[in-house]
CSV table of C-alpha atoms in Angstrom, one decimal:
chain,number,residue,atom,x,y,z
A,1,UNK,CA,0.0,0.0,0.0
A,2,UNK,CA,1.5,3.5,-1.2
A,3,UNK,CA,2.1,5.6,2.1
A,4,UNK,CA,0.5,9.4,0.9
A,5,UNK,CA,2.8,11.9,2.2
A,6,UNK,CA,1.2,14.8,1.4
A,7,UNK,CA,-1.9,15.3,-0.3
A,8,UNK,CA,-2.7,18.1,-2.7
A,9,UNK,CA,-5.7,19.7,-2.8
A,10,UNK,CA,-7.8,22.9,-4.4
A,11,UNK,CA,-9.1,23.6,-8.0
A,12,UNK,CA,-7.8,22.5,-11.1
A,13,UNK,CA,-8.4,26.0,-12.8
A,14,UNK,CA,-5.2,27.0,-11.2
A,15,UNK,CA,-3.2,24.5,-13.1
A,16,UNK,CA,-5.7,25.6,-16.5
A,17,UNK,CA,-4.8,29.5,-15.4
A,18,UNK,CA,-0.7,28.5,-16.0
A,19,UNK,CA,-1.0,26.8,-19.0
A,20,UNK,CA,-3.2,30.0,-20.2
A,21,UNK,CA,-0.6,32.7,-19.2
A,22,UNK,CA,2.3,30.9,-21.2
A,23,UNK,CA,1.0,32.6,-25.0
A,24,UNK,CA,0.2,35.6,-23.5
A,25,UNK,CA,3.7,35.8,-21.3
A,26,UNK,CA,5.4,35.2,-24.7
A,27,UNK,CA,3.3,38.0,-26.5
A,28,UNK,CA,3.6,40.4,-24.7
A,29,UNK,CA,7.0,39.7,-24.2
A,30,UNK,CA,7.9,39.8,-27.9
A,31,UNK,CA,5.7,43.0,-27.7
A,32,UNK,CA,7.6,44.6,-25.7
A,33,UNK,CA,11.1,43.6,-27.2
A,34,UNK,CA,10.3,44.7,-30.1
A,35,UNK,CA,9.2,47.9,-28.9
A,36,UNK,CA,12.8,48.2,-27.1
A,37,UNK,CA,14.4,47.2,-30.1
A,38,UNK,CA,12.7,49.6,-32.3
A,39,UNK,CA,13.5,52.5,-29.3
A,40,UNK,CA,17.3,51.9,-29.5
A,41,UNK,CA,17.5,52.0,-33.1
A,42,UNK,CA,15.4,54.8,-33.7
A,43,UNK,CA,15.3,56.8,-30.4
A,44,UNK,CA,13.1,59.9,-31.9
A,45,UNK,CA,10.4,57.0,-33.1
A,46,UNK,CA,9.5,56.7,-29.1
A,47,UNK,CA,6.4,58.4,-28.8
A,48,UNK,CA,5.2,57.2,-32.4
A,49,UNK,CA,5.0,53.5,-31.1
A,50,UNK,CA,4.1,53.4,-27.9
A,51,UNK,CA,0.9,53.9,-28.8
A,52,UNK,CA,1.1,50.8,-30.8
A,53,UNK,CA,3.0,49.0,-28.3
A,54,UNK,CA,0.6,49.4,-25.2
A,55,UNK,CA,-2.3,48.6,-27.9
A,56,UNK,CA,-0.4,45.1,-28.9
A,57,UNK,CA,0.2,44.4,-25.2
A,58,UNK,CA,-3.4,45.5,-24.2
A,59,UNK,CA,-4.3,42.9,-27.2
A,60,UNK,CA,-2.1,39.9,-25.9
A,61,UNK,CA,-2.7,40.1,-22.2
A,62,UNK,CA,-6.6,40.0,-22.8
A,63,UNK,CA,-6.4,36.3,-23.3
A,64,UNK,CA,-4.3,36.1,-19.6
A,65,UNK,CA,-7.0,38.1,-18.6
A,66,UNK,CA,-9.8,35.6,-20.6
A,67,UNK,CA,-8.0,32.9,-18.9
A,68,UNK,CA,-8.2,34.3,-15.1
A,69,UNK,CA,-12.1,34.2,-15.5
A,70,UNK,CA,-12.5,31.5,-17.6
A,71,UNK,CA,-12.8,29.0,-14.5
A,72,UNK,CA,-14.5,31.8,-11.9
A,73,UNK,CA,-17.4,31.0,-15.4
A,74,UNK,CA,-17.0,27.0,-16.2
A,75,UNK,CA,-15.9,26.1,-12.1
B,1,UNK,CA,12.4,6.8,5.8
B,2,UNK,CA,14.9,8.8,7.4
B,3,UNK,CA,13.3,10.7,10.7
B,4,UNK,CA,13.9,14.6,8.9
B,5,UNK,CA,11.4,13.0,6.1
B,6,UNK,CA,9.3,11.7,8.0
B,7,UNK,CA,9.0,14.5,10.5
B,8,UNK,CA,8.5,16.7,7.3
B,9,UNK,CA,5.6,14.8,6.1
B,10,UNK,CA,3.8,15.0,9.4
B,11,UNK,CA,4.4,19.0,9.1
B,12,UNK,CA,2.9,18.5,5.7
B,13,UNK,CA,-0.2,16.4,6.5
B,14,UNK,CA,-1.1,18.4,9.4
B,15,UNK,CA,-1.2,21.5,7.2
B,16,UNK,CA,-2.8,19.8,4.2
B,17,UNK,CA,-5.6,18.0,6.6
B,18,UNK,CA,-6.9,22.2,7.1
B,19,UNK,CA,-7.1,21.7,10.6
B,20,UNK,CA,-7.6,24.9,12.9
B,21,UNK,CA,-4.1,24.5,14.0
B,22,UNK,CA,-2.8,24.6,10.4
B,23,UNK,CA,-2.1,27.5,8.5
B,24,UNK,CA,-5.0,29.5,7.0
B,25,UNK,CA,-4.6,30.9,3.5
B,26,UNK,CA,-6.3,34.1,3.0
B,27,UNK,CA,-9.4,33.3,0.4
B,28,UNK,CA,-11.7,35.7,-0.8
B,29,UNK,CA,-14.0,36.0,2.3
B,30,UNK,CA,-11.1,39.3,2.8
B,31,UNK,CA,-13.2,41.2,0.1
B,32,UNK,CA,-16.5,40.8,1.8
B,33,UNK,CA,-16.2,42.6,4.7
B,34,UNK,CA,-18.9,43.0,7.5
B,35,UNK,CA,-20.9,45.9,6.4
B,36,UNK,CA,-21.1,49.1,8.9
B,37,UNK,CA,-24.3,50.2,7.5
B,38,UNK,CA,-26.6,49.5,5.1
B,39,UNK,CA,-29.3,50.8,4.0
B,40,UNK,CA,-32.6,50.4,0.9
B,41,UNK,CA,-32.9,53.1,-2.0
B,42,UNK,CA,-35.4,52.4,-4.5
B,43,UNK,CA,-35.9,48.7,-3.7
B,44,UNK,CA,-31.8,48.3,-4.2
B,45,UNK,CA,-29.9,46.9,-0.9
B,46,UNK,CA,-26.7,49.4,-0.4
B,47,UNK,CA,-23.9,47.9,1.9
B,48,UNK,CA,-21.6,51.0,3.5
B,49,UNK,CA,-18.3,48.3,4.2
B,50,UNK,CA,-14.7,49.3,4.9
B,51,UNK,CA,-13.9,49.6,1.5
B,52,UNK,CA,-16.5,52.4,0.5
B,53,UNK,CA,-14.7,53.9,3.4
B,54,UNK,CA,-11.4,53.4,1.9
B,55,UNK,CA,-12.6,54.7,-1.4
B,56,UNK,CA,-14.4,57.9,0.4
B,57,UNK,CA,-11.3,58.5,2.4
B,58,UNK,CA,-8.7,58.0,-0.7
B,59,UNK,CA,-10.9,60.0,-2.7
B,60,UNK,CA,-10.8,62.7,-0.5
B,61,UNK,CA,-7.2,63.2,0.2
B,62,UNK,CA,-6.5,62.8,-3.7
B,63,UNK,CA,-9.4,66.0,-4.0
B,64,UNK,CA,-7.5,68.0,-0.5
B,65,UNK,CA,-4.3,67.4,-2.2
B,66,UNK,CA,-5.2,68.9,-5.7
B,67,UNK,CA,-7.0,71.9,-4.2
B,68,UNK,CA,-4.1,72.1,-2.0
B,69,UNK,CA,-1.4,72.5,-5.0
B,70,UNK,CA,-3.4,75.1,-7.1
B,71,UNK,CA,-5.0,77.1,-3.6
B,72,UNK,CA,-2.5,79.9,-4.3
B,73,UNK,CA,-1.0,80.0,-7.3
B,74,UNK,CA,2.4,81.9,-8.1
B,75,UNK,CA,4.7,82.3,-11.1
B,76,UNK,CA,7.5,80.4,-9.3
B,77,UNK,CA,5.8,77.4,-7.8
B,78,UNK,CA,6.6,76.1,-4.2
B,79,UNK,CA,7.0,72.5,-3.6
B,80,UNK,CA,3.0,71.4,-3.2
B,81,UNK,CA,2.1,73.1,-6.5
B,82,UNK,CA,5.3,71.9,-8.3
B,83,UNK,CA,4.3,68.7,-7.7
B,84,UNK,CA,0.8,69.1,-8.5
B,85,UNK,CA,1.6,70.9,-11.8
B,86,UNK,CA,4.3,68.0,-13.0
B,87,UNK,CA,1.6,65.5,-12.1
B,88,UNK,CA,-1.3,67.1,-14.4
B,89,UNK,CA,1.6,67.6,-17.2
B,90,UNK,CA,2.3,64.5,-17.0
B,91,UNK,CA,-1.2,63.3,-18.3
B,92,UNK,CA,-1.7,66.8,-20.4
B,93,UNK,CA,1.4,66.6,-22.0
B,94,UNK,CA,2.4,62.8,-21.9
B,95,UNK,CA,-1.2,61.3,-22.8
B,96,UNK,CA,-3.6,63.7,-24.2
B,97,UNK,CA,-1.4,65.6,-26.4
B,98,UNK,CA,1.1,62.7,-27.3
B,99,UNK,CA,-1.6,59.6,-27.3
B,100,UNK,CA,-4.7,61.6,-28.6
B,101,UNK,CA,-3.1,64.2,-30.4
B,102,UNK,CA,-3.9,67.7,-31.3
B,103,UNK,CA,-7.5,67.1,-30.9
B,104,UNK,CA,-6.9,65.3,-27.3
B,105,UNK,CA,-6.2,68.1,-25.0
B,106,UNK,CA,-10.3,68.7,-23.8
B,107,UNK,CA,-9.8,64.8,-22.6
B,108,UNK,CA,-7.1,65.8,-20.8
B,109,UNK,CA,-8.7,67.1,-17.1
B,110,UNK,CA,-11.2,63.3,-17.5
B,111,UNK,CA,-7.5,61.5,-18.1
B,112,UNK,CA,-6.2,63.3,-15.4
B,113,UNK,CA,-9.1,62.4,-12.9
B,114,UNK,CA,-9.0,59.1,-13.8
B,115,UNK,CA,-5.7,58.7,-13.5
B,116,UNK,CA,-5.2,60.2,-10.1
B,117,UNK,CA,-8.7,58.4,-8.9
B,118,UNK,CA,-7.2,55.2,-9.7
B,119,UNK,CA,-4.0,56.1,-8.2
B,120,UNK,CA,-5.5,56.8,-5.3
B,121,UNK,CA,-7.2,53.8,-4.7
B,122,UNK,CA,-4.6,51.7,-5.9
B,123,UNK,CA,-2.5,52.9,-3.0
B,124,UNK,CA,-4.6,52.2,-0.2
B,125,UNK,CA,-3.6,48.5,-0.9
B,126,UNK,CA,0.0,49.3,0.8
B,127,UNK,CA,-1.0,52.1,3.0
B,128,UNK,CA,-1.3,50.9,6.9
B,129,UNK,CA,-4.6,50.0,8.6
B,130,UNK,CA,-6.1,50.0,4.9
B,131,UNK,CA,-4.1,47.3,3.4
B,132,UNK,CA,-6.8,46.3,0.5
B,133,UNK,CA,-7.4,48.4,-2.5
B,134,UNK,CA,-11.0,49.7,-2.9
B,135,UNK,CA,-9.9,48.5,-7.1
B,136,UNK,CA,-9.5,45.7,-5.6
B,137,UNK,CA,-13.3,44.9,-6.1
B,138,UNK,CA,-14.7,43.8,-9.2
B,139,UNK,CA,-16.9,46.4,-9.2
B,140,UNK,CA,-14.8,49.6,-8.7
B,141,UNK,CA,-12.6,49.3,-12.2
B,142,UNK,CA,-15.8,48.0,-13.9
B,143,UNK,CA,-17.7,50.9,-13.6
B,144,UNK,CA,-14.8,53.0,-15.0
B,145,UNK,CA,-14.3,50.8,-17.6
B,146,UNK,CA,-17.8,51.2,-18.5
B,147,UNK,CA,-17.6,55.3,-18.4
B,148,UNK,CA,-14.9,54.7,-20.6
B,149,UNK,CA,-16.6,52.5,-22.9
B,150,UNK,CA,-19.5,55.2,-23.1
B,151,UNK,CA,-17.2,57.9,-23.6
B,152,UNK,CA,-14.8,56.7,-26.6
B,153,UNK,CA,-18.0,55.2,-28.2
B,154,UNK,CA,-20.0,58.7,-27.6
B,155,UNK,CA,-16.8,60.5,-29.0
B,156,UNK,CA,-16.4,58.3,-31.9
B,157,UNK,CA,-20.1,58.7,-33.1
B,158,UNK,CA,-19.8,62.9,-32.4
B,159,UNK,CA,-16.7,63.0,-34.7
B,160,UNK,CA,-17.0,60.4,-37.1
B,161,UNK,CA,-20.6,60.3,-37.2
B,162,UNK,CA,-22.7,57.1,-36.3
B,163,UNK,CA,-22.6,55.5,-39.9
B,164,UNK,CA,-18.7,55.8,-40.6
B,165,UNK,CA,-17.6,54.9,-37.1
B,166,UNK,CA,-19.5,51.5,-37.2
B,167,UNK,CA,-18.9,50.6,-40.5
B,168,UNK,CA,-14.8,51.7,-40.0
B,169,UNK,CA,-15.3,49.3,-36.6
B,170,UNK,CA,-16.5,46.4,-38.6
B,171,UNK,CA,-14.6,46.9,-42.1
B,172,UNK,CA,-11.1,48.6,-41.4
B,173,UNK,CA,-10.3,50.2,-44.3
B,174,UNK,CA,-7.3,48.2,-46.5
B,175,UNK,CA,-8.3,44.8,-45.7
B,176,UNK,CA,-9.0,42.3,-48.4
B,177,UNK,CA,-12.5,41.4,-48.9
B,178,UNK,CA,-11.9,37.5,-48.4
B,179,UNK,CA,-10.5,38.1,-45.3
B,180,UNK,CA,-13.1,40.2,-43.6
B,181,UNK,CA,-15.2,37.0,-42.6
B,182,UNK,CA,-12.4,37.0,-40.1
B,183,UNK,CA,-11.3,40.2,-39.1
B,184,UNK,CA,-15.0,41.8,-38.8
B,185,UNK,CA,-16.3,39.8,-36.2
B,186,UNK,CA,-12.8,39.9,-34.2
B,187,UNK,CA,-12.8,43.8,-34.6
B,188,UNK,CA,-16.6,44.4,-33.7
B,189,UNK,CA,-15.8,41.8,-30.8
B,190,UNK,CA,-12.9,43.8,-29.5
B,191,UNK,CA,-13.8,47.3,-30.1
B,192,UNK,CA,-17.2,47.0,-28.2
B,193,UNK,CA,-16.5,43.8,-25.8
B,194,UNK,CA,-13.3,42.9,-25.2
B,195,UNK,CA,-11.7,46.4,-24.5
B,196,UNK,CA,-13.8,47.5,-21.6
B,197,UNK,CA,-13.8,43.9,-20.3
B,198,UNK,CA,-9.8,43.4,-20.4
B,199,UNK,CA,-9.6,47.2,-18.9
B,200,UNK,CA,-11.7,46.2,-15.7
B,201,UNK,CA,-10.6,42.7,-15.3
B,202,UNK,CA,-6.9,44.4,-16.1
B,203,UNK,CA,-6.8,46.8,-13.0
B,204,UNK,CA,-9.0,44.3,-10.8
B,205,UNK,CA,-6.9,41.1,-11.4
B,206,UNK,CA,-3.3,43.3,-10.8
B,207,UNK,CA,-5.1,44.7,-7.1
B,208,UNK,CA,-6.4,41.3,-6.2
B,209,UNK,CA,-3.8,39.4,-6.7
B,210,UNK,CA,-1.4,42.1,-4.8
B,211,UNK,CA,-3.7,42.1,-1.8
B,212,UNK,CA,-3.7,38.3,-1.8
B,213,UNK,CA,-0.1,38.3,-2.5
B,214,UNK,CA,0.7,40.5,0.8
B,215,UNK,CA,-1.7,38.5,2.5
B,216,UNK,CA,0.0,35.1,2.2
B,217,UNK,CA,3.0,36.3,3.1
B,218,UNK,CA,1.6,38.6,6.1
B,219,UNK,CA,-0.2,36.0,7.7
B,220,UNK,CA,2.7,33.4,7.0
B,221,UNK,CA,5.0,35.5,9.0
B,222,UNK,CA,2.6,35.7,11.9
B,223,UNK,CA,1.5,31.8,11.2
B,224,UNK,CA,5.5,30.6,11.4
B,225,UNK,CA,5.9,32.8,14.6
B,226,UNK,CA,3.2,31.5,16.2
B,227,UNK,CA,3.3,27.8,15.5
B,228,UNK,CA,6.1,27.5,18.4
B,229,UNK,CA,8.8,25.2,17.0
B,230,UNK,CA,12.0,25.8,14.9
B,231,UNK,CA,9.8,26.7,12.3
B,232,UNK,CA,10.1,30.5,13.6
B,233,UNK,CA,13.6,30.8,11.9
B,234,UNK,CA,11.5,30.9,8.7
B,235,UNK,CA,9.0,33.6,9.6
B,236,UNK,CA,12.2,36.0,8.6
B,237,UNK,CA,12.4,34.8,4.7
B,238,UNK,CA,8.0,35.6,5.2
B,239,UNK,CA,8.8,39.0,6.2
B,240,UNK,CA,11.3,39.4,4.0
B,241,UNK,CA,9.1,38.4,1.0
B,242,UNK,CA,6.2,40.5,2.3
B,243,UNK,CA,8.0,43.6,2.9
B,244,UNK,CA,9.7,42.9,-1.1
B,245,UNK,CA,6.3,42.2,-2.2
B,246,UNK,CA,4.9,45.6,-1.2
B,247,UNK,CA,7.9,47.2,-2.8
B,248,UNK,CA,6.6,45.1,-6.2
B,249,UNK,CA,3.2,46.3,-5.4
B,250,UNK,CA,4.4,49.9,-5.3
B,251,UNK,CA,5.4,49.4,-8.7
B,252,UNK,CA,2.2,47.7,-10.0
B,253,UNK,CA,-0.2,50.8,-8.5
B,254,UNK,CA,1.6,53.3,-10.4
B,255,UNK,CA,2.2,50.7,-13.5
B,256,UNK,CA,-1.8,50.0,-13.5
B,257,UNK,CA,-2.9,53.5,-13.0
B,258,UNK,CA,-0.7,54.5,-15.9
B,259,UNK,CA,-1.8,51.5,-18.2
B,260,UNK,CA,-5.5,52.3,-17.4
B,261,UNK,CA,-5.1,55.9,-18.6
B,262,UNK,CA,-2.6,55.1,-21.2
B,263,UNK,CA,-5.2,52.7,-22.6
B,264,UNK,CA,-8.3,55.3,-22.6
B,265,UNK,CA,-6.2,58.0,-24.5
B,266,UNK,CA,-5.4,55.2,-27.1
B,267,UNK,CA,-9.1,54.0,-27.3
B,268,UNK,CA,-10.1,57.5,-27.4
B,269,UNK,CA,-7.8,58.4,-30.0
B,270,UNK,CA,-9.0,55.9,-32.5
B,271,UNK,CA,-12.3,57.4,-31.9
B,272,UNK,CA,-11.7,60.7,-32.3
B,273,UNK,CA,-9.6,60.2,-35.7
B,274,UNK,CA,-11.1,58.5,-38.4
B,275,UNK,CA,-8.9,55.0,-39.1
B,276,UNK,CA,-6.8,55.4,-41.7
């Protein structure tokens, strides 16, 4: 008989939450990179794409953000 | 099994089992306070709790220290209306004028109200004997969002008129026809749902998760402390972690006040420009 040594318990939405941050971690992390990249080439271009990088990022996290009340709907 | 496993499992299973003498996670009972007063208008059930009193109180210092910085004015600012001034620039300049563009700078005393509003409220999460965020209830960031929906949409109709501003939501202009069967049901579906959802579940999810962030680590420092074996040597690294964690939180309220308000100017700049 398998002794339990510790048991684990709570809601497996947390586990579903993880595995629905990892696309939007890497989007808006290529978001962002990009933006930085474009900055330090082109410092003046600054202001002209913020704009467009706080829309991508806004974009991206909304499926992180999908994902955190996805189980509060389906639990 | 050697006797360190063994004694570690039995440190395990008695918290696991959620005894009384085990530790007790936060959960989200901490955002339903016992309500002070409460009270019927119009058939609808208000609840006065200690975070409408947060919210009234960090309202009200963020009004006293606004009238405070512009009470008397002077060519050479002193230190409360320097720091009043830089603040509103910040928005004027940094948002309404930058984000919006020449036609943003009417928007810019609502992005500044909103921005300083949230602020506000944000802080309350790290300030003493508050400790939670009033934004840290679902229904504090939702009815901004919603005032923000109204307003970019009410914009966008006054400059665009009703017909072009639908019709430049649903077909943006240079996409091919075969591929609008896609993109105009992803547009429409983000334009009029998903940008006031992700902006209220944005600021909400960043405050909840803070408060329950400090909270675990709070209560762990106190729960190591208490639970009277060598276990106390660990209630430092708690601390530790708690007192980093509202460092990281001081970062978030000012990050989340700014993305909130950052996010409105954008919104309200495709609105008030026709897409091109």
């Amino acid at each position: 008989m398998i002794e339990v040594l510790a048991e684990l318990e709570g809601n497996i939405g947390a586990v579903g939450y993880g595995l629905a941050a990892i696309g939007p971690g890497i989007g808006v992390g290529i978001v962002w990179a990009a933006y930085i990249q474009a900055t330090a080439r082109q410092p003046e271009s600054a202001g002209l794409t913020r704009t467009y990088a706080f829309l991508g990022a806004a974009l991206s996290e909304a499926l992180a953000l999908i994902g955190l009340v996805a189980p509060f709907i389906y639990g | 099994m050697t006797s360190s496993a063994s004694a570690l499992a039995s440190v395990l299973a008695a918290e696991g089992s959620g005894g009384d003498d085990g530790f007790q996670a936060p959960t989200v009972e901490e955002f339903y306070p016992e309500p002070i007063a409460e009270f019927d208008l119009f058939g609808v059930a208000f609840e006065i709790t200690r975070i409408t009193l947060i919210m009234w109180l960090a309202t009200a210092v963020m009004i006293g220290l606004m009238v405070a910085a512009v009470r008397k004015p002077s060519i050479v600012p002193g230190k409360m209306q320097f720091i009043g001034e830089s603040g509103y620039s910040l928005i004027r300049d940094g948002m309404a004028r930058d984000v919006i563009g020449p036609k943003g700078l009417p928007f810019a005393p609502f992005l500044a109200s909103l921005f300083f509003f949230i602020l506000a409220n944000n802080a309350m999460s790290i300030v003493p004997l508050a400790q939670i965020s009033p934004m840290s209830k679902f229904a504090f960031p939702l009815v901004l969002a919603v005032i923000v929906w109204v307003i970019y949409n009410w914009v966008g109709i006054r400059e665009q008129g009703a017909g072009r501003y639908f019709k430049d939501a649903a077909i943006p202009p240079g996409v091919p026809i075969g591929a609008l069967i896609l993109v105009t049901p992803i547009e429409l579906l983000q334009v009029f749902v998903i940008r006031p959802f992700t902006l209220a579940v944005r600021l909400f999810a960043n405050m909840f998760a803070g408060h329950m962030l400090l909270a675990v680590f709070s209560l762990g420092t106190v729960y190591l402390l208490q639970v009277g074996n060598f276990s106390a040597i660990f209630s430092v690294g708690a601390f530790a972690m708690a007192l980093a964690m509202t460092f990281f939180e001081l970062l978030v309220i000012v990050l989340q006040a700014y993305v909130f308000t950052v996010l409105t100017a954008t919104y309200l700049n495709g609105a008030v420009e026709p897409a091109h």
